[in-house]
PDB file of C-alpha atoms in Angstrom:
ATOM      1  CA  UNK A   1      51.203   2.377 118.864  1.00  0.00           C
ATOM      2  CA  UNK A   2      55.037   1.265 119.278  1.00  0.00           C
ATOM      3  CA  UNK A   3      53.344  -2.322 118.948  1.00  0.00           C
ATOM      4  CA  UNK A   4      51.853  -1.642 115.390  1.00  0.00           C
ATOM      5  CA  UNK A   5      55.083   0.473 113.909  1.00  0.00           C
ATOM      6  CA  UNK A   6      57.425  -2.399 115.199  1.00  0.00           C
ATOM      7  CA  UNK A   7      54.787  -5.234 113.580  1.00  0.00           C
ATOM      8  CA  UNK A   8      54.725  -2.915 110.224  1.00  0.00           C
ATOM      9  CA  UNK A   9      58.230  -2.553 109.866  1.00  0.00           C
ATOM     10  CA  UNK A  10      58.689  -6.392 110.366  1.00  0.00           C
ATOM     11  CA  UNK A  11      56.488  -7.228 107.988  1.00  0.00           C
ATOM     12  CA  UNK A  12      58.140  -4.823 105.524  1.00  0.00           C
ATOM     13  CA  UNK A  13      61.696  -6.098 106.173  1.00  0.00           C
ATOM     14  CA  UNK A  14      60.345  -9.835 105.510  1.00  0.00           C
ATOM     15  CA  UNK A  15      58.557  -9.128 102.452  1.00  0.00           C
ATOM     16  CA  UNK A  16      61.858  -7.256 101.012  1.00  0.00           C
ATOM     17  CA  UNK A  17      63.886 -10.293 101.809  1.00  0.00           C
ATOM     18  CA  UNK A  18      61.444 -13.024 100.311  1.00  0.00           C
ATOM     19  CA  UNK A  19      61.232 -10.405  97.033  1.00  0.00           C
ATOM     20  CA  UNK A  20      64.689 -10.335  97.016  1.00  0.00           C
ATOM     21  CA  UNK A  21      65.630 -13.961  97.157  1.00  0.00           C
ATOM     22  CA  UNK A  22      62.783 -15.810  95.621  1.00  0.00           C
ATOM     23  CA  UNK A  23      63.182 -17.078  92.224  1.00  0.00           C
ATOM     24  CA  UNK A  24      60.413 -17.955  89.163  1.00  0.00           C
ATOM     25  CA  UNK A  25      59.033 -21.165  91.109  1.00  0.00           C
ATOM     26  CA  UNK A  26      57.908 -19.330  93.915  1.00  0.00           C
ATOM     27  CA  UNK A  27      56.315 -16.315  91.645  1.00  0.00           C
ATOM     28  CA  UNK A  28      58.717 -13.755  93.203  1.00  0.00           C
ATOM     29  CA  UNK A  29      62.111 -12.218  92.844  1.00  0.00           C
ATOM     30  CA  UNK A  30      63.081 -10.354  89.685  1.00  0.00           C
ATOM     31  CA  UNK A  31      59.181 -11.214  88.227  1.00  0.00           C
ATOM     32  CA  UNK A  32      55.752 -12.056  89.716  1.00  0.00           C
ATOM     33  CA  UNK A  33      55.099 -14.530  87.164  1.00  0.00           C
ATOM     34  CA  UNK A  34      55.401 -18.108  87.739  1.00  0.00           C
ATOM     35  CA  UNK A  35      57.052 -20.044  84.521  1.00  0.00           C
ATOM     36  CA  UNK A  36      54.642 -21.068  81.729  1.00  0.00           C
ATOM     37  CA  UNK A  37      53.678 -24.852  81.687  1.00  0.00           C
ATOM     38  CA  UNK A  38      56.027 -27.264  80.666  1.00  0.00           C
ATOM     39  CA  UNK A  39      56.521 -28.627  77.816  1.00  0.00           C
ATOM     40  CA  UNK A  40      58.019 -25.776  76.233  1.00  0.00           C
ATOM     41  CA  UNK A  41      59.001 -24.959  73.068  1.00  0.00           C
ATOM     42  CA  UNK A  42      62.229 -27.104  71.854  1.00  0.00           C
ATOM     43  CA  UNK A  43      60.960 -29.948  74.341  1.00  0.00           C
ATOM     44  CA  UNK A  44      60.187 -33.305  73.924  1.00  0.00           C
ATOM     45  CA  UNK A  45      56.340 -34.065  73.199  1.00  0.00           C
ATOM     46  CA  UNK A  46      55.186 -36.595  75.789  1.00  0.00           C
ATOM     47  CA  UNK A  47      53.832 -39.208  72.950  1.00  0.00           C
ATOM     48  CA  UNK A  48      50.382 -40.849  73.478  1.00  0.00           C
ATOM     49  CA  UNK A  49      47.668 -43.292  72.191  1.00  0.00           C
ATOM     50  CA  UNK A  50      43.911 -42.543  72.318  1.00  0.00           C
ATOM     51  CA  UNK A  51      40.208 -43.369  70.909  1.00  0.00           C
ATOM     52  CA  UNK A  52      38.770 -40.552  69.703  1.00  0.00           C
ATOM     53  CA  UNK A  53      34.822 -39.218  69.959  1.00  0.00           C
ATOM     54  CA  UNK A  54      34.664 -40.815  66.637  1.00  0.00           C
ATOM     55  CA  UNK A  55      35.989 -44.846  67.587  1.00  0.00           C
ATOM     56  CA  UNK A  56      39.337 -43.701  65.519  1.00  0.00           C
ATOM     57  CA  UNK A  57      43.016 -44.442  67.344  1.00  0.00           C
ATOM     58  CA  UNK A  58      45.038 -41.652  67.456  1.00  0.00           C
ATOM     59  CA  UNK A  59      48.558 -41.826  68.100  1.00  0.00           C
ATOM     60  CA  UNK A  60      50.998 -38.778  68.057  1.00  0.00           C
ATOM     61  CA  UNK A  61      54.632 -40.365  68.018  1.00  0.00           C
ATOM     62  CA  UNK A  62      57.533 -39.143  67.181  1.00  0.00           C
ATOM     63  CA  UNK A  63      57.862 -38.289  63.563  1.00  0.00           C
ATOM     64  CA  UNK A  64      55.604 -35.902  61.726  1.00  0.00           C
ATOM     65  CA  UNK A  65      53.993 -32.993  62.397  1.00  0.00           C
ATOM     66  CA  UNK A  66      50.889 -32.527  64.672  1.00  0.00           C
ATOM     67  CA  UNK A  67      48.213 -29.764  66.127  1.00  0.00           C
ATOM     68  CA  UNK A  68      47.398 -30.543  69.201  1.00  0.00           C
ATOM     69  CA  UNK A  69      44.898 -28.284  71.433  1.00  0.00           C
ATOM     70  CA  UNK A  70      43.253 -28.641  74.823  1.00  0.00           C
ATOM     71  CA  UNK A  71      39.933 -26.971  74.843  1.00  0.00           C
ATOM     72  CA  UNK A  72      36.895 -27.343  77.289  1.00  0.00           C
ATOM     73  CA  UNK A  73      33.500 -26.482  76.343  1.00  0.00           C
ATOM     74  CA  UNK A  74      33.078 -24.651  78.946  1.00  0.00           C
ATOM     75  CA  UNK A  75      35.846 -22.356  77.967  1.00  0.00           C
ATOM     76  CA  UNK A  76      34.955 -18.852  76.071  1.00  0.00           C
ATOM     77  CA  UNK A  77      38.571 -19.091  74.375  1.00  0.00           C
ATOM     78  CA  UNK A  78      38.137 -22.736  73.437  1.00  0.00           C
ATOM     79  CA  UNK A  79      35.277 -22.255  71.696  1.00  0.00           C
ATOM     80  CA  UNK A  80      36.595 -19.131  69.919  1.00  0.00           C
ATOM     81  CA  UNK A  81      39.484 -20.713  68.637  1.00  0.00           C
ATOM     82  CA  UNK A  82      37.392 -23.856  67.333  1.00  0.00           C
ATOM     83  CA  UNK A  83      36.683 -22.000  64.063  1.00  0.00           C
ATOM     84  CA  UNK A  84      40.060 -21.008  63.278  1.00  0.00           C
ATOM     85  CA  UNK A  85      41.314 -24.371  63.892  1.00  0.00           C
ATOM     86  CA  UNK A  86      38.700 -26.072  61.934  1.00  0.00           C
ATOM     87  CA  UNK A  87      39.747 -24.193  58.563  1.00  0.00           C
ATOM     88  CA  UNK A  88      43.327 -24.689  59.192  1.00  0.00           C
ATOM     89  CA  UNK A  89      42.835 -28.472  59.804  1.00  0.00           C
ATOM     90  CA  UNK A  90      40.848 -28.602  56.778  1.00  0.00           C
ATOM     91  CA  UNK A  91      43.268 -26.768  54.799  1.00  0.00           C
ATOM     92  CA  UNK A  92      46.025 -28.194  55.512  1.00  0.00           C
ATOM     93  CA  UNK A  93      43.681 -32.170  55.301  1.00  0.00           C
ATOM     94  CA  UNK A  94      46.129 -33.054  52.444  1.00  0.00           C
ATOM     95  CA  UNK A  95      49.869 -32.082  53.203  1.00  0.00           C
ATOM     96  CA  UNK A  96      50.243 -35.107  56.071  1.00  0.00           C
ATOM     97  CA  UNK A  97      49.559 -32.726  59.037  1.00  0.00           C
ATOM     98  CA  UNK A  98      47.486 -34.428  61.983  1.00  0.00           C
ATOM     99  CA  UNK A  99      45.088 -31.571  64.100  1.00  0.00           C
ATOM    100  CA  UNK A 100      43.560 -33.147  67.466  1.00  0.00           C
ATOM    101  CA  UNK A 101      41.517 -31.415  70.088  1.00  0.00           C
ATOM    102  CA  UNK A 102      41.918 -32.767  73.587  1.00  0.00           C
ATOM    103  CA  UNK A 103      38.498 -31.866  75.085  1.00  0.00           C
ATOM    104  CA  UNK A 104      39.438 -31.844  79.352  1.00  0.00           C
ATOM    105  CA  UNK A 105      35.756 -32.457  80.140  1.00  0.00           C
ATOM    106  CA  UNK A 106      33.204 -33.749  77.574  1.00  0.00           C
ATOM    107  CA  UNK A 107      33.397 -33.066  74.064  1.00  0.00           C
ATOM    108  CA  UNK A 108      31.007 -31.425  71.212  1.00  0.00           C
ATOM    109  CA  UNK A 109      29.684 -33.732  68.621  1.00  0.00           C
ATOM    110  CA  UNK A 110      31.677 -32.955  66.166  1.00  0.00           C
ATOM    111  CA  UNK A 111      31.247 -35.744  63.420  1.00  0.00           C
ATOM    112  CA  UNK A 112      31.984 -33.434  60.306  1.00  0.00           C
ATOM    113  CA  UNK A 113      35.242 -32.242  61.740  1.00  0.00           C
ATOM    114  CA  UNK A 114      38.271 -32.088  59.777  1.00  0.00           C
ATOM    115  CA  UNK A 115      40.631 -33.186  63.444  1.00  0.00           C
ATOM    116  CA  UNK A 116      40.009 -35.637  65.956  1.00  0.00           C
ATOM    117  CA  UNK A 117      37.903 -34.877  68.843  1.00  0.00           C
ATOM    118  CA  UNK A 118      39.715 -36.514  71.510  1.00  0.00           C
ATOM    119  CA  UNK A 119      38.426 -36.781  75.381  1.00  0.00           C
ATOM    120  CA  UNK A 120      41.182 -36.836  78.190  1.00  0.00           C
ATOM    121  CA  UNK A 121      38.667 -39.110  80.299  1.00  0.00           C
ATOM    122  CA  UNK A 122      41.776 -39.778  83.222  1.00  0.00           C
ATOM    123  CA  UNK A 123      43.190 -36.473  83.019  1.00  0.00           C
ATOM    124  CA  UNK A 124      46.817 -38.422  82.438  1.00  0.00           C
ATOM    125  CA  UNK A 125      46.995 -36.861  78.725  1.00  0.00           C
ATOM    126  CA  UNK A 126      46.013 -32.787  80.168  1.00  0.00           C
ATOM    127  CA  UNK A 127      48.982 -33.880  83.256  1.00  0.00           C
ATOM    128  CA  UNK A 128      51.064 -34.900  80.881  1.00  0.00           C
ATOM    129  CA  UNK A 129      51.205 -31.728  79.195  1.00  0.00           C
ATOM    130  CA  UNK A 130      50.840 -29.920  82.280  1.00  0.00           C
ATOM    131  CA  UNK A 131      48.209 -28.018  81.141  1.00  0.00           C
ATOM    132  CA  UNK A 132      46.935 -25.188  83.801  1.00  0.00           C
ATOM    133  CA  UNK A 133      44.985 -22.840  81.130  1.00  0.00           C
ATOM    134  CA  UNK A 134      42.798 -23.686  78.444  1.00  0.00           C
ATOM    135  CA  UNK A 135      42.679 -23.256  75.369  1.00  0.00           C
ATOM    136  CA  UNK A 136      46.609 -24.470  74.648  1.00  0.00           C
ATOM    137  CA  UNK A 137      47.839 -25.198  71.670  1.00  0.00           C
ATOM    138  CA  UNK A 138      51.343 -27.070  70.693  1.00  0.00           C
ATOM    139  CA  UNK A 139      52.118 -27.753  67.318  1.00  0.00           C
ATOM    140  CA  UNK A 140      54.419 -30.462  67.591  1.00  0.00           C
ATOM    141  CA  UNK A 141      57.416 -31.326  64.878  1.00  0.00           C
ATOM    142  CA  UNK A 142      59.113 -34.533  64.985  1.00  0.00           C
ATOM    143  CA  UNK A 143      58.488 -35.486  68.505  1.00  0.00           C
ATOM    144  CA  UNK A 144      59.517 -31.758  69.212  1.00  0.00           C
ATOM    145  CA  UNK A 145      57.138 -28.936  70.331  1.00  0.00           C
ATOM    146  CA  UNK A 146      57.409 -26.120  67.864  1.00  0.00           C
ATOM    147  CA  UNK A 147      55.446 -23.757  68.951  1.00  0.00           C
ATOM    148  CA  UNK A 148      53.036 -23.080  72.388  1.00  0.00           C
ATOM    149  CA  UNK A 149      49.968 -20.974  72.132  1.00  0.00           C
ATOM    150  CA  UNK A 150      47.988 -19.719  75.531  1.00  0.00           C
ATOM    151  CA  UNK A 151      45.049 -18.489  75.501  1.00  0.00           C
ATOM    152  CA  UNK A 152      43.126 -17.210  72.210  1.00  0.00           C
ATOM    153  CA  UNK A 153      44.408 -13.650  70.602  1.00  0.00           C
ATOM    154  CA  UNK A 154      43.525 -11.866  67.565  1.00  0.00           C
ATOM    155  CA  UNK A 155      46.495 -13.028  65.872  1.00  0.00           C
ATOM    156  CA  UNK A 156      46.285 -17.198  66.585  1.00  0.00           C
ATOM    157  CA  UNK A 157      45.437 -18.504  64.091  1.00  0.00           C
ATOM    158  CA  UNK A 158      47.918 -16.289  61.498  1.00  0.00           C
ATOM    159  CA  UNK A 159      50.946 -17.636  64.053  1.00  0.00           C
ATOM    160  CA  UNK A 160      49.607 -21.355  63.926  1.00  0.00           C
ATOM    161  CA  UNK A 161      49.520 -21.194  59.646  1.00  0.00           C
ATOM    162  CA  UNK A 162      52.553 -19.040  59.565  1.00  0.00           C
ATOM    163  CA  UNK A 163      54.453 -22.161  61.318  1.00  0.00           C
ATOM    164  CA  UNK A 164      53.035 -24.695  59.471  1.00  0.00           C
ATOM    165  CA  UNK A 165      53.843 -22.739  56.165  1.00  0.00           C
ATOM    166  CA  UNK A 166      57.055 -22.492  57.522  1.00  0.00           C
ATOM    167  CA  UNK A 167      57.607 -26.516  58.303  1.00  0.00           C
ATOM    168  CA  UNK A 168      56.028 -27.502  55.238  1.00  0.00           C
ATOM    169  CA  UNK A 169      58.472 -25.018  53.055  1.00  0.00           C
ATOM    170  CA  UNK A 170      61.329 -26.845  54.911  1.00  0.00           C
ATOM    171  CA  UNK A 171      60.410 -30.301  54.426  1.00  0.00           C
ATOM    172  CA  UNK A 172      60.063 -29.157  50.174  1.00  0.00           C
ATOM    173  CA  UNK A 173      63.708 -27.500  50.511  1.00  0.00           C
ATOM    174  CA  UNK A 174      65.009 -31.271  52.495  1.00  0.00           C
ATOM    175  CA  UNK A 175      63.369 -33.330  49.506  1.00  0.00           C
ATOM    176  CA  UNK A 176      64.328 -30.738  47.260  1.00  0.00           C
TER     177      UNK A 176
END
């Protein structure tokens, strides 16, 4: 019995001390979260090249302003936010803003769609952006990322227009 109270309070003292010293990498300390996946908003967009589903070249560089989402079709959320994204990207066809989906494994045929279906064959473009979770969205300004979406929420696709709004209204008041 001594054995198992002298075990228990070990165990106890060494789980206080790695709570108390552990930091955000390690999921511990002050929170049991681990940091979201980088890149972040106010980072640098890694920039790529690729073919899309359609035979197009896609490039997202550093100047302009892009949509980009990772989706799989296997993915409840994906698919949810698919409709959203569809009437933004055709909404917003004329004012020089670029929507791509990143499908992670294969990809709907989506011929009529008003974004490029893009497939991340290697996996280089889905390490790149260090993406753990899908559906994620950046919308991308500039070579900058503007704004990160996890996941798909009631309000999505209300954030995602209210930003583009937003950039749009400021690139009026620059040439203004």
């Amino acid at each position: 019995m001594r054995r198992l109270i002298l075990v228990a309070v070990l165990v106890l003292v060494a789980a206080v001390v790695y709570r108390s010293y552990g930091s955000a990498e390690t999921g511990t300390g002050g929170t049991l979260t681990l940091p979201q996946p980088a890149p972040n908003v106010g980072a640098v967009a890694p920039s790529f090249e690729l073919r899309s589903e359609e035979g197009r070249d896609f490039e997202l560089s550093d100047e302009g302003i892009y949509v980009l989402a990772f989706w799989s079709t296997l993915n409840r959320q994906s698919n949810q936010s698919r409709e959203g994204f569809e009437r933004l990207a055709s909404e917003f066809a004329n004012d020089d803003v670029e929507f791509a989906a990143v499908y992670v494994n294969s990809a709907p045929n989506r011929e009529s769609a008003h974004y490029e279906v893009l497939r991340d064959r290697s996996g280089a473009l889905t390490q790149s952006y260090n993406i753990k979770r899908v559906p994620r969205l950046f919308l991308i300004e500039d070579g900058r990322v503007r704004l990160v979406q996890t996941g798909f929420y009631e309000e999505y696709d209300n954030e995602l227009e209210a930003e583009i709004r937003a950039y749009l209204s400021e690139q009026e008041e620059r040439a203004g």
